[in-house]
JSON list of C-alpha atoms in Angstrom, two decimals:
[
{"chain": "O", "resi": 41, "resn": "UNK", "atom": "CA", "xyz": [24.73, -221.30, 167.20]},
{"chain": "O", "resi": 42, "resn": "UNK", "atom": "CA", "xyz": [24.42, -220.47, 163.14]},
{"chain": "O", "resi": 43, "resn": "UNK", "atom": "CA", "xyz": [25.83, -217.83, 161.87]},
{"chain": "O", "resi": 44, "resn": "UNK", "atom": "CA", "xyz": [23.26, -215.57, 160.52]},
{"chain": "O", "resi": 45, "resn": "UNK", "atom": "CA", "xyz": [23.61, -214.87, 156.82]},
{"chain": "O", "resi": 46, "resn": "UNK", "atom": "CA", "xyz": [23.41, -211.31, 155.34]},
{"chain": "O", "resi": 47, "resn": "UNK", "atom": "CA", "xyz": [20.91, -211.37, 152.52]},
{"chain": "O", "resi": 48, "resn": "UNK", "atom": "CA", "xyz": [22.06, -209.43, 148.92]},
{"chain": "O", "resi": 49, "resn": "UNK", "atom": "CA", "xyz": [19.73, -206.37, 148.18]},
{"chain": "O", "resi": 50, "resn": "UNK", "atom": "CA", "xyz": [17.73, -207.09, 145.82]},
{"chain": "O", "resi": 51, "resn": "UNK", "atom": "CA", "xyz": [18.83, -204.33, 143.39]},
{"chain": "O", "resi": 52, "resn": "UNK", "atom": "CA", "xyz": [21.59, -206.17, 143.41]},
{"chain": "O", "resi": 53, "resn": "UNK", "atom": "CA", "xyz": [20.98, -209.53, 143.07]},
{"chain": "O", "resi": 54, "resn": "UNK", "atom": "CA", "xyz": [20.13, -209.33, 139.48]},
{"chain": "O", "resi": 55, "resn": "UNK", "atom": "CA", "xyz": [23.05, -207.69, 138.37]},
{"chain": "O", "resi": 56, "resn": "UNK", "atom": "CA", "xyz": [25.69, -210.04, 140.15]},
{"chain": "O", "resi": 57, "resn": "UNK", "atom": "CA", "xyz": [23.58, -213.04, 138.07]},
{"chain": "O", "resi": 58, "resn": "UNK", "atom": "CA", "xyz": [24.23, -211.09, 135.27]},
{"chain": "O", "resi": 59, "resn": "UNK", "atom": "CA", "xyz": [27.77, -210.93, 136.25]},
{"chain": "O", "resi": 60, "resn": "UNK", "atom": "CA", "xyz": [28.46, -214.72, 136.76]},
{"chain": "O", "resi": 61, "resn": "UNK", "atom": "CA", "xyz": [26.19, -215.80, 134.01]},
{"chain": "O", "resi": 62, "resn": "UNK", "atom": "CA", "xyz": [28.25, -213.67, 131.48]},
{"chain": "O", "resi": 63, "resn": "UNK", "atom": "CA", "xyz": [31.71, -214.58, 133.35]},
{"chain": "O", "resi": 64, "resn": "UNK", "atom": "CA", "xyz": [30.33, -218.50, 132.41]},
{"chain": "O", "resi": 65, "resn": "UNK", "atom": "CA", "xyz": [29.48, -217.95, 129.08]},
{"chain": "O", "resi": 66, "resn": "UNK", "atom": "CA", "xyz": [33.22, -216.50, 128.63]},
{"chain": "O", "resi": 67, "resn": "UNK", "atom": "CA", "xyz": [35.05, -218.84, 130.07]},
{"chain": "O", "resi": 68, "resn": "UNK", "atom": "CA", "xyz": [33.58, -222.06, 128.44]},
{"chain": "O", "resi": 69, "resn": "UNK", "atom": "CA", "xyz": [33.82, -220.61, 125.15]},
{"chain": "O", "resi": 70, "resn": "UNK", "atom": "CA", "xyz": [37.27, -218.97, 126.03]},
{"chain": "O", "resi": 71, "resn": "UNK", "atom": "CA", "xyz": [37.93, -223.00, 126.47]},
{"chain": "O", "resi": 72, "resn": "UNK", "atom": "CA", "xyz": [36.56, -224.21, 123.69]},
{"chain": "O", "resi": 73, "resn": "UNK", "atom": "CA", "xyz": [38.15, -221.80, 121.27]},
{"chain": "O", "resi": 74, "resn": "UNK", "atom": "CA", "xyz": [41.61, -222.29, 123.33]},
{"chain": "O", "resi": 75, "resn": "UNK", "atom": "CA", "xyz": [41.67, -218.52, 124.02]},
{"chain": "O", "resi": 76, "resn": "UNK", "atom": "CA", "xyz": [44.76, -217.54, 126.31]},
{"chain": "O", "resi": 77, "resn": "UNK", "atom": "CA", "xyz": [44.08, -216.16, 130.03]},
{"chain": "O", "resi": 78, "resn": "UNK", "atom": "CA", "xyz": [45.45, -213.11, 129.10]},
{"chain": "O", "resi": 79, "resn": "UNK", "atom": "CA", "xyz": [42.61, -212.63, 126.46]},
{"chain": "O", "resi": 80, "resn": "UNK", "atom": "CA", "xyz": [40.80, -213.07, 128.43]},
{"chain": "O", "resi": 81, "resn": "UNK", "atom": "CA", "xyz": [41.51, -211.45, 131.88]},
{"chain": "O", "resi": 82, "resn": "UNK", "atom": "CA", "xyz": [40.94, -208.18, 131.17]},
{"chain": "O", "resi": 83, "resn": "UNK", "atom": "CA", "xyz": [37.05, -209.03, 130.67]},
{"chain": "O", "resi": 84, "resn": "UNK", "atom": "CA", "xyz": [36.47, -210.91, 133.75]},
{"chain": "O", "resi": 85, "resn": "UNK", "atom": "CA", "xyz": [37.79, -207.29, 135.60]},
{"chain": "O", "resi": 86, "resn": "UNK", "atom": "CA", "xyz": [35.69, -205.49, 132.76]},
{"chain": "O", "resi": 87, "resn": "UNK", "atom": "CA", "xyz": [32.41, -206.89, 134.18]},
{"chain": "O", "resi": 88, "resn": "UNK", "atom": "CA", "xyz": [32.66, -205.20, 137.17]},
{"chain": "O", "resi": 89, "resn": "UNK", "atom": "CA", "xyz": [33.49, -202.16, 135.36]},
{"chain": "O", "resi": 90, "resn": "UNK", "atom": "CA", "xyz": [30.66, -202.16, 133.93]},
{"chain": "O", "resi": 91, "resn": "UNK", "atom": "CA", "xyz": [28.47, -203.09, 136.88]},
{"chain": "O", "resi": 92, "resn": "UNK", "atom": "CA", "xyz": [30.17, -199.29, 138.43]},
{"chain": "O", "resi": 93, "resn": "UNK", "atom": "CA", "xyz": [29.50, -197.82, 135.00]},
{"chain": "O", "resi": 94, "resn": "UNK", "atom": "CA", "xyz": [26.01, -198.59, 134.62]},
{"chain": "O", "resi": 95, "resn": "UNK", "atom": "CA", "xyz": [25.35, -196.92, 138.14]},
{"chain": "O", "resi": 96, "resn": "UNK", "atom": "CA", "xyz": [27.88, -194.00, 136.87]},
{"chain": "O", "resi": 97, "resn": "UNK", "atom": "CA", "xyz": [29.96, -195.07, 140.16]},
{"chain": "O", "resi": 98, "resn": "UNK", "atom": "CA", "xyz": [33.62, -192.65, 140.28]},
{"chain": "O", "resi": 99, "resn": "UNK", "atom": "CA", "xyz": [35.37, -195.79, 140.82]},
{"chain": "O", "resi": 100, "resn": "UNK", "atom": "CA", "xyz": [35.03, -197.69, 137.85]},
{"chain": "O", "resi": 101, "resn": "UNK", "atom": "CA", "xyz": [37.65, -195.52, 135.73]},
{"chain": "O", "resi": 102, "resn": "UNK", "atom": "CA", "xyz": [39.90, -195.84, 138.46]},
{"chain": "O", "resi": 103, "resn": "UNK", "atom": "CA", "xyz": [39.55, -199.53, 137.84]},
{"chain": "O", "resi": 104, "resn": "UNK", "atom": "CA", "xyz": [39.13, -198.96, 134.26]},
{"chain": "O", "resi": 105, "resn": "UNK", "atom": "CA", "xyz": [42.67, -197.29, 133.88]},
{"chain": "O", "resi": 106, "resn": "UNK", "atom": "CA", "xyz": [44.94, -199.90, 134.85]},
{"chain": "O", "resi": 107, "resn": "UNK", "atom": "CA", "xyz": [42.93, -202.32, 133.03]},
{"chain": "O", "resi": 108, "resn": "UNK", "atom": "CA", "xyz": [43.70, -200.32, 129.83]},
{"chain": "O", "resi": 109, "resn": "UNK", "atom": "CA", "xyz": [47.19, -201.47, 129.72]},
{"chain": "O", "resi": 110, "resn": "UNK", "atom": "CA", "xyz": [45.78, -205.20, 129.04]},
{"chain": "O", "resi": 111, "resn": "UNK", "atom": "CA", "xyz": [43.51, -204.18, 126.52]},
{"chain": "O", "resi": 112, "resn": "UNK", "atom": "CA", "xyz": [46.35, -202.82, 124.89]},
{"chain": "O", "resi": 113, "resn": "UNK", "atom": "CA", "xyz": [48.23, -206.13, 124.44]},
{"chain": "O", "resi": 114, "resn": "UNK", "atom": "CA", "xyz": [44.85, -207.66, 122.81]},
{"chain": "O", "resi": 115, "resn": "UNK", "atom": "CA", "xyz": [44.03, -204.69, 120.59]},
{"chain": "O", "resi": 116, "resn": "UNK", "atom": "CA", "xyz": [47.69, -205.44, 119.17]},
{"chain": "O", "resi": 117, "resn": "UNK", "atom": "CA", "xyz": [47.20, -209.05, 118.65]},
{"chain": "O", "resi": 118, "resn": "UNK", "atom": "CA", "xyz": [44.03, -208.25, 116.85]},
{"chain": "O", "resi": 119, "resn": "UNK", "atom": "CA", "xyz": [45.69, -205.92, 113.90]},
{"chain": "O", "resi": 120, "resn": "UNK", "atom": "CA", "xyz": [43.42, -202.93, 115.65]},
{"chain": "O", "resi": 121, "resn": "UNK", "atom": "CA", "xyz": [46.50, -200.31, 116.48]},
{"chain": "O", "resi": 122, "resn": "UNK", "atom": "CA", "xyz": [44.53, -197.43, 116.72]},
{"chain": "O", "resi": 123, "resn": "UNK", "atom": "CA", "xyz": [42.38, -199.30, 119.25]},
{"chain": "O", "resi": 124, "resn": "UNK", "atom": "CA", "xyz": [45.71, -200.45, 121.08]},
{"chain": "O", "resi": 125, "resn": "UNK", "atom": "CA", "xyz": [47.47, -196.91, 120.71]},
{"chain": "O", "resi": 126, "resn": "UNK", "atom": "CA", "xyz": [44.09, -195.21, 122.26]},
{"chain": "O", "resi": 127, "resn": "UNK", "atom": "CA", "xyz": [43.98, -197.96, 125.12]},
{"chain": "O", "resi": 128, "resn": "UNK", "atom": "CA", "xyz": [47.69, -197.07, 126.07]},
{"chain": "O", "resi": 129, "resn": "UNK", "atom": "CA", "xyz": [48.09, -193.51, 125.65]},
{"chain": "O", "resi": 130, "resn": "UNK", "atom": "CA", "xyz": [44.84, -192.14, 126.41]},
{"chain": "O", "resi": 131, "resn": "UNK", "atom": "CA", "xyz": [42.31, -194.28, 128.06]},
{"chain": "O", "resi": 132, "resn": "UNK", "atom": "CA", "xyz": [44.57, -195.22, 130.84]},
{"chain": "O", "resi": 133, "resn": "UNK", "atom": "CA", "xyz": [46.03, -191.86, 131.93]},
{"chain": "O", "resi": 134, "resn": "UNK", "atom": "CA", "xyz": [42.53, -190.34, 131.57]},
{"chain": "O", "resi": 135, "resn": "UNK", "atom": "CA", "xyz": [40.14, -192.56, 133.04]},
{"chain": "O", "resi": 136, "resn": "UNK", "atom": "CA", "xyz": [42.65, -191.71, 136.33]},
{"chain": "O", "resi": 137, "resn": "UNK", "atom": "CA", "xyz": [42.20, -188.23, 136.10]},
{"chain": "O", "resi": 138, "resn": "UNK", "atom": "CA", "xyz": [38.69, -188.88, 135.45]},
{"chain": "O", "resi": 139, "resn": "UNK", "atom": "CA", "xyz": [38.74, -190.49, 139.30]},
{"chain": "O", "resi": 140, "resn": "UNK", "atom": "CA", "xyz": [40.51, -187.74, 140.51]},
{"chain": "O", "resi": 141, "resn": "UNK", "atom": "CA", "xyz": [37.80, -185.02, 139.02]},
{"chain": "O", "resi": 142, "resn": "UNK", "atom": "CA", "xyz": [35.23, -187.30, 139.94]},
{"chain": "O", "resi": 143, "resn": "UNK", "atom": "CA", "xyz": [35.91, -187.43, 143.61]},
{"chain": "O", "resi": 144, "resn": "UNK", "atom": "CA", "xyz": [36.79, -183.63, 143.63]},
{"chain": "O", "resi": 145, "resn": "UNK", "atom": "CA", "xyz": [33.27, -182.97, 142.61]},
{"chain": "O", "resi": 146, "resn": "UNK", "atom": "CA", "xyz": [31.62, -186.40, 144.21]},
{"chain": "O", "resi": 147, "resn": "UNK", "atom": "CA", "xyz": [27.85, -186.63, 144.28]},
{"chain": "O", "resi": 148, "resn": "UNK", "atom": "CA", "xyz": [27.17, -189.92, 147.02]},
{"chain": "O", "resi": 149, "resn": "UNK", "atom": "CA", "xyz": [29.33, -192.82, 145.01]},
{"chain": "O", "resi": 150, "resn": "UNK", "atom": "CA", "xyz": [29.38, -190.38, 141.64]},
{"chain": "O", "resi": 151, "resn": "UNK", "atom": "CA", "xyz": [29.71, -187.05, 140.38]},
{"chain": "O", "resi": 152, "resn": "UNK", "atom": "CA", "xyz": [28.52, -183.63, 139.84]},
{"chain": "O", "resi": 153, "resn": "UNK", "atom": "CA", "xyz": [27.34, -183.56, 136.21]},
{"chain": "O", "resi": 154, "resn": "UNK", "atom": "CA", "xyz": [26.35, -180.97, 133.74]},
{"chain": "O", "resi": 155, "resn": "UNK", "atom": "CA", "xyz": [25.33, -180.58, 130.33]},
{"chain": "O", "resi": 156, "resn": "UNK", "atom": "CA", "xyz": [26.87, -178.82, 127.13]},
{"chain": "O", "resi": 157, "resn": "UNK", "atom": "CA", "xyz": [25.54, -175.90, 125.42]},
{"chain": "O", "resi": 158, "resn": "UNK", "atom": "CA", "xyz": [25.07, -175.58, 121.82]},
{"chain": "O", "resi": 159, "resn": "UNK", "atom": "CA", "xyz": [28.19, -173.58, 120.77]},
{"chain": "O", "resi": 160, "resn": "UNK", "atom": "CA", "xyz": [30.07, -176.58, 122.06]},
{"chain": "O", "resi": 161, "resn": "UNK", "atom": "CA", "xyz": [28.17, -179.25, 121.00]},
{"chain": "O", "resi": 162, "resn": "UNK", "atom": "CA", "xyz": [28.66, -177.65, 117.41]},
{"chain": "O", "resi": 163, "resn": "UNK", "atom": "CA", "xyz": [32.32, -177.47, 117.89]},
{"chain": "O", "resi": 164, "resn": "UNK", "atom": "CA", "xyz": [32.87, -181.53, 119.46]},
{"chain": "O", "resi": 165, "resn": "UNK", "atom": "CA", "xyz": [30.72, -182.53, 116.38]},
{"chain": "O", "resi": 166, "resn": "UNK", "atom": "CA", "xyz": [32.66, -180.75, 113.78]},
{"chain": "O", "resi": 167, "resn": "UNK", "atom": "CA", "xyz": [35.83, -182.06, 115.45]},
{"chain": "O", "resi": 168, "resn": "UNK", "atom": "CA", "xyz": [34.83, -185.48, 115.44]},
{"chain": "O", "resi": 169, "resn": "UNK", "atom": "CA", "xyz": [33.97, -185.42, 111.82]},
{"chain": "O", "resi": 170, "resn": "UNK", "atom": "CA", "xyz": [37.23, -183.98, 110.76]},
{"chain": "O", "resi": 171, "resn": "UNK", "atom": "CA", "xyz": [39.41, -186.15, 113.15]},
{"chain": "O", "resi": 172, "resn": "UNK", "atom": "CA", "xyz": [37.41, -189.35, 111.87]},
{"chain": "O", "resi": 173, "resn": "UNK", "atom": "CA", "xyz": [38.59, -187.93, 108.27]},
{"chain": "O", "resi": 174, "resn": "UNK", "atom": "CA", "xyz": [41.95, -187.54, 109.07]},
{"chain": "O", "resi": 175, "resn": "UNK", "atom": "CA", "xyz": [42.59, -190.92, 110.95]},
{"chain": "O", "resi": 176, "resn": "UNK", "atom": "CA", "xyz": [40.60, -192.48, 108.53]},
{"chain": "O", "resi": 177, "resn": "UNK", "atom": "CA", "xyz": [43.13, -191.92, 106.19]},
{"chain": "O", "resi": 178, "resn": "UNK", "atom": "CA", "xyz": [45.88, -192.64, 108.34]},
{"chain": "O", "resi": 179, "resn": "UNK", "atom": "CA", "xyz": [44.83, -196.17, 109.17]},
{"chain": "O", "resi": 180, "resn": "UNK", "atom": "CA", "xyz": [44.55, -196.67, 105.48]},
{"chain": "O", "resi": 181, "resn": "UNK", "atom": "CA", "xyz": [47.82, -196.27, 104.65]},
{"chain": "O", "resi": 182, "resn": "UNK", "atom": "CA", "xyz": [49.05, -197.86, 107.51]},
{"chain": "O", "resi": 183, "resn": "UNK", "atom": "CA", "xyz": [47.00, -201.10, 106.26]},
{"chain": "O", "resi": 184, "resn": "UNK", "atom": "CA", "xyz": [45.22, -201.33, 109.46]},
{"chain": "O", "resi": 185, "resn": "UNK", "atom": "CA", "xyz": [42.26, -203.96, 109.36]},
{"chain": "O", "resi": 186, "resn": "UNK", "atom": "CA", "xyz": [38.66, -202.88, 109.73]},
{"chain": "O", "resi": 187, "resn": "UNK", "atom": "CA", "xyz": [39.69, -199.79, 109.04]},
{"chain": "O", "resi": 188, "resn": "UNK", "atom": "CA", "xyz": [36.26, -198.02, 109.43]},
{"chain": "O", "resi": 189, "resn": "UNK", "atom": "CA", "xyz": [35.23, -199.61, 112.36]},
{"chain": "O", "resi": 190, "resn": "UNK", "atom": "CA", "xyz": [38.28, -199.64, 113.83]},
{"chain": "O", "resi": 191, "resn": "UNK", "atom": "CA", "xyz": [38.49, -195.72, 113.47]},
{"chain": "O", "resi": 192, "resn": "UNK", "atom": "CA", "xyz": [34.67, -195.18, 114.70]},
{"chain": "O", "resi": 193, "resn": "UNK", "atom": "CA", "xyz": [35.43, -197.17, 117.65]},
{"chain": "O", "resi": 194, "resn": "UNK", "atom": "CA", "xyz": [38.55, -195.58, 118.67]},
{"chain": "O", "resi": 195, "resn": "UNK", "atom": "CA", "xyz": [37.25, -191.91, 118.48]},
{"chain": "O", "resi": 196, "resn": "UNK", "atom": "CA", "xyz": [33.71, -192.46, 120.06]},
{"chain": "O", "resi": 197, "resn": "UNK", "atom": "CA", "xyz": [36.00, -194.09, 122.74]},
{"chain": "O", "resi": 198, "resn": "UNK", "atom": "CA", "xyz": [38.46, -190.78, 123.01]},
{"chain": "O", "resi": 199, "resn": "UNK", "atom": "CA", "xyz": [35.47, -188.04, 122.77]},
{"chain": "O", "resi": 200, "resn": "UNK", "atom": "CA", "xyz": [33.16, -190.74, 125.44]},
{"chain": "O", "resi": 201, "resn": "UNK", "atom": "CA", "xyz": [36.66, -190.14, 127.17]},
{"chain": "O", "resi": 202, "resn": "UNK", "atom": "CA", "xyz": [36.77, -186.51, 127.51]},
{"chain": "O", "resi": 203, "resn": "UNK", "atom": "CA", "xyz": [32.92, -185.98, 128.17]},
{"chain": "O", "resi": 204, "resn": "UNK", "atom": "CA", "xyz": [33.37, -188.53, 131.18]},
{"chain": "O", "resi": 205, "resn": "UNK", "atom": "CA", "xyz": [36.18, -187.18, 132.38]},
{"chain": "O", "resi": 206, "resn": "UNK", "atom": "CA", "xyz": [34.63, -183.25, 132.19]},
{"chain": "O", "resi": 207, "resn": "UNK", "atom": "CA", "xyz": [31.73, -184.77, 134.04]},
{"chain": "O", "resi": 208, "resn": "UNK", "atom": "CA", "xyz": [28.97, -183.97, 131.01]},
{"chain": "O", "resi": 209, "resn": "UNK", "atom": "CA", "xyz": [26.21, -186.49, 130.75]},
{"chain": "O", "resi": 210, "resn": "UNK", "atom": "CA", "xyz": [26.09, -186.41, 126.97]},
{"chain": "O", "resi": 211, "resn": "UNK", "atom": "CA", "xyz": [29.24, -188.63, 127.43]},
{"chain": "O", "resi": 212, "resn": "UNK", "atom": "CA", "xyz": [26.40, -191.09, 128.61]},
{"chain": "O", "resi": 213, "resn": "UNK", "atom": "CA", "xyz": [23.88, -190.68, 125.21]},
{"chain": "O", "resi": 214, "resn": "UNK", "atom": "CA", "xyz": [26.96, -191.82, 123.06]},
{"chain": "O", "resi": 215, "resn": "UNK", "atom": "CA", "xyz": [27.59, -194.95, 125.29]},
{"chain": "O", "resi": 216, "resn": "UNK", "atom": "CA", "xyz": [25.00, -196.54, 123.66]},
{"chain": "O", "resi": 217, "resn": "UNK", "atom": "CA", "xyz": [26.08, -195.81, 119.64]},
{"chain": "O", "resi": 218, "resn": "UNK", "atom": "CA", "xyz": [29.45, -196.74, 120.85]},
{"chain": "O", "resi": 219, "resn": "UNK", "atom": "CA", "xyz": [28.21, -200.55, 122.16]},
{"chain": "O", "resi": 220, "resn": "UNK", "atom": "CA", "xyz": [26.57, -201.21, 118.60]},
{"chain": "O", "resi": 221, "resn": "UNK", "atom": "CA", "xyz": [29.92, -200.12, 116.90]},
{"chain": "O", "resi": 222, "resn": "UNK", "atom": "CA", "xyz": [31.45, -202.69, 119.52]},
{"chain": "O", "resi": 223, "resn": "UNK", "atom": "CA", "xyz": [29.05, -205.17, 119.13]},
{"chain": "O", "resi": 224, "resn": "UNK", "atom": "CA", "xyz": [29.66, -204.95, 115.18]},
{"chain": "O", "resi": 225, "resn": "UNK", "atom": "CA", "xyz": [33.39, -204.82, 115.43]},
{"chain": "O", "resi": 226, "resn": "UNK", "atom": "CA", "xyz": [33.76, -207.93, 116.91]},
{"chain": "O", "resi": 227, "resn": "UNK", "atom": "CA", "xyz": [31.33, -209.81, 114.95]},
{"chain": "O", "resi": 228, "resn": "UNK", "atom": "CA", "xyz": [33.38, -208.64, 111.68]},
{"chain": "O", "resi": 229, "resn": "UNK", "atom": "CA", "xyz": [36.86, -209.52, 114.03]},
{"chain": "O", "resi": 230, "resn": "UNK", "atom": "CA", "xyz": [35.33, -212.88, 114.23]},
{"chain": "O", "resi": 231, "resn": "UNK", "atom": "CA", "xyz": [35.69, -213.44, 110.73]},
{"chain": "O", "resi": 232, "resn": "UNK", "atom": "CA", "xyz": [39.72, -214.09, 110.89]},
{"chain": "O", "resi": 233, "resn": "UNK", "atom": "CA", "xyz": [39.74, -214.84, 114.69]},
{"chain": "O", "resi": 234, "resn": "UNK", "atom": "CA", "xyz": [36.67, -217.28, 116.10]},
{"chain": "O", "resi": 235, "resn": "UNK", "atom": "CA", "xyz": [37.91, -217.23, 119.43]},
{"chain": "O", "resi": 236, "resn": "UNK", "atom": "CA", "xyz": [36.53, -213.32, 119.69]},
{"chain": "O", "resi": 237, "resn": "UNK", "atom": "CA", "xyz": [33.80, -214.91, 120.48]},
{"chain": "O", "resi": 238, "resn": "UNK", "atom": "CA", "xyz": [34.39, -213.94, 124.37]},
{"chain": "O", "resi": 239, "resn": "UNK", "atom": "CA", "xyz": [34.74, -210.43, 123.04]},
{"chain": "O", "resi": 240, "resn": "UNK", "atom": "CA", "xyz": [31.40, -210.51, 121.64]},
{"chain": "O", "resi": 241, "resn": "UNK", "atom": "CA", "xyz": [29.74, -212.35, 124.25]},
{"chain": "O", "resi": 242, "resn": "UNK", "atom": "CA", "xyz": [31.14, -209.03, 126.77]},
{"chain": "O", "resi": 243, "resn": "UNK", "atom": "CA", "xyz": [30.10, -206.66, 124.11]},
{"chain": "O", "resi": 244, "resn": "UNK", "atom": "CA", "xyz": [26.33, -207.86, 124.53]},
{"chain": "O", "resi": 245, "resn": "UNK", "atom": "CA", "xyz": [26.64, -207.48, 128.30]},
{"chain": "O", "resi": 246, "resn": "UNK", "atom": "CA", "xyz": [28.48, -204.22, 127.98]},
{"chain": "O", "resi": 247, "resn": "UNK", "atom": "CA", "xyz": [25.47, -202.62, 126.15]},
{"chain": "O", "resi": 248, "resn": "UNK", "atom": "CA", "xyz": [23.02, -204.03, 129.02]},
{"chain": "O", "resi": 249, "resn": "UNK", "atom": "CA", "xyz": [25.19, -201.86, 131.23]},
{"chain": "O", "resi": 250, "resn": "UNK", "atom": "CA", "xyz": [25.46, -198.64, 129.16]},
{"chain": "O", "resi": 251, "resn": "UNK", "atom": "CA", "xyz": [21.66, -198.71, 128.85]},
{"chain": "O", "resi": 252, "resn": "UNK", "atom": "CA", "xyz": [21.30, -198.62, 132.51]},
{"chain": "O", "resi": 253, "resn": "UNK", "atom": "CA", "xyz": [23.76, -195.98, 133.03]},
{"chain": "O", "resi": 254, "resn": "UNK", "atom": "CA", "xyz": [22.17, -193.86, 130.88]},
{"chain": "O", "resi": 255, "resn": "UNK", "atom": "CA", "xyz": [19.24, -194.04, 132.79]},
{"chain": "O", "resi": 256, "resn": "UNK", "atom": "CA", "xyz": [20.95, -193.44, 136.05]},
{"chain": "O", "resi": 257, "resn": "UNK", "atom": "CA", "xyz": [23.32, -190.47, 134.70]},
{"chain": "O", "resi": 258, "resn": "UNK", "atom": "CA", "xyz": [19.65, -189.07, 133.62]},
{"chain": "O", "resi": 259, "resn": "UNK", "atom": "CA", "xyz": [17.94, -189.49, 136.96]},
{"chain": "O", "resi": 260, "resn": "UNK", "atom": "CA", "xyz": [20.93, -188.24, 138.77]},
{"chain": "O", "resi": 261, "resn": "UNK", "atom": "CA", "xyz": [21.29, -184.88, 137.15]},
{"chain": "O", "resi": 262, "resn": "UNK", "atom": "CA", "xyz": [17.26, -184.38, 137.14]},
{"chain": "O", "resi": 263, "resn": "UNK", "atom": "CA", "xyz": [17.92, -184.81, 140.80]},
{"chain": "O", "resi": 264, "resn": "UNK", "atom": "CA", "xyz": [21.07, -182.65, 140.91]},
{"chain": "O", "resi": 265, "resn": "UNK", "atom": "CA", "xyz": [19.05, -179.97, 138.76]},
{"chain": "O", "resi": 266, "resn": "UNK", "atom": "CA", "xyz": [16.09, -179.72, 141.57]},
{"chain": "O", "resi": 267, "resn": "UNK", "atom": "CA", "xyz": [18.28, -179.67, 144.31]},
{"chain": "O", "resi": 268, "resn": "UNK", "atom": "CA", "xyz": [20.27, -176.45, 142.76]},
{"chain": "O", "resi": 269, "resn": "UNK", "atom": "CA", "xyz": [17.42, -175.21, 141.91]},
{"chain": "O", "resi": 270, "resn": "UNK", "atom": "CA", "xyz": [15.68, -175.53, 145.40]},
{"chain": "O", "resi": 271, "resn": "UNK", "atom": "CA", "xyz": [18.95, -174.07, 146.76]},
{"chain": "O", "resi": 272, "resn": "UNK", "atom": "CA", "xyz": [18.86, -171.26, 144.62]},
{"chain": "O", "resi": 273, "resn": "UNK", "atom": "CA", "xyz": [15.06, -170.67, 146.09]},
{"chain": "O", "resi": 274, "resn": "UNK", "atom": "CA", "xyz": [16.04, -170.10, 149.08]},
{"chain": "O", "resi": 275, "resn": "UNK", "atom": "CA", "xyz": [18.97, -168.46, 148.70]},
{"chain": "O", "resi": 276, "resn": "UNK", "atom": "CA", "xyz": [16.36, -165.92, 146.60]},
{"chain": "O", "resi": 277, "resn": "UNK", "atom": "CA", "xyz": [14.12, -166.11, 149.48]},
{"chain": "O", "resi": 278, "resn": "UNK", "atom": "CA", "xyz": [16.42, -165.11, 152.25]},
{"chain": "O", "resi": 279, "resn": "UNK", "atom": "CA", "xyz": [18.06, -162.20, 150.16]}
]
């Protein structure tokens, strides 16, 4: 007697082709530019990071933290240190704690999310700008390449960080600059090392799946909104 088969949902179909399509694309050209496996591990585990991230699932910084540490070892290779130093010291330990906040607060397979007012969305844009001074200067000096990029990269990254972690869904709105600085970077990177090309190819499919998570993080907190606020109703109603 056959064994029957369990058909894949259809929302998900599409996104695993996506998946293996991209995972192809990397690995022949990870060949063909004689790219080490350690290159390029970290993006074969970064695809299904991004597959959680673009349905703002709590378990893709969980994943995301301990593959951090290999980033690191690339971002060095690369001459990016800032991009190394952030991948080390911050994105790791955070993106755990984000899992652990995450789960506190869990929403179905996410979170509870919320938005920032206008005092503090004054006060993370004039720290950005004055941090992106300061480092700007520091990379400089310490003859870092792409110095510019490198720097824009490596802050959106830290302040994406934080807003993830604090559950706001603006962190989601500056996905999507963040992918085009990515994109870029590695298209410049490309310049001095041709075998980026993997990079680049992941960058294209990471900005597929920062687009759809901005979506979802949208639709979830309009849906979060009406249930508090139909809560609140009733709670109105029966006082």
């Amino acid at each position: 007697m056959p064994i029957p088969c369990k058909k894949i949902p259809r929302d998900i179909l599409p996104k695993l082709i996506l998946i293996l399509v991209t995972a192809a694309l990397i690995t022949v050209t990870g060949i063909l530019y004689r790219q080490s496996i350690l290159r390029i591990l970290p993006l074969y585990i970064s695809l299904i990071i991004g597959a959680l991230q673009s349905r703002a699932n709590r378990y893709a910084p969980l994943l995301g933290g301990f593959n951090s540490i290999l980033y690191m070892i690339v971002y060095l290779y690369l001459g990016l240190y800032a991009s190394a130093g952030y991948a080390l010291l911050f994105s790791c330990p955070i993106q755990l704690v984000t899992f652990v906040r995450w789960s506190k607060n869990k929403y179905g397979n996410s979170t509870q999310f919320r938005r920032l007012n206008t005092k503090q969305r004054l006060f993370v844009s004039a720290a950005f700008f004055l941090s992106f001074a300061a480092l700007y200067l520091i990379l400089r000096a310490a003859g870092s390449e792409h110095q510019l990029l490198d720097n824009l990269s490596s802050l959106l990254g830290i302040l994406i960080s934080l807003l993830t972690m604090l559950a706001f869904i603006e962190y989601s709105y500056l996905m999507l600059p963040s992918g085009i600085v990515s994109i870029v970077l590695n298209l410049a990177t490309m310049q001095e090392h041709p075998e980026q090309i993997t990079y680049l190819i992941f960058s294209f499919y990471s900005m597929i799946c920062v687009t759809q998570g901005f979506f979802r993080v949208r639709r979830l907190y309009a849906q979060q909104c009406a249930e508090q606020h139909k809560s609140d109703s009733v709670l109105s109603d029966a006082s």
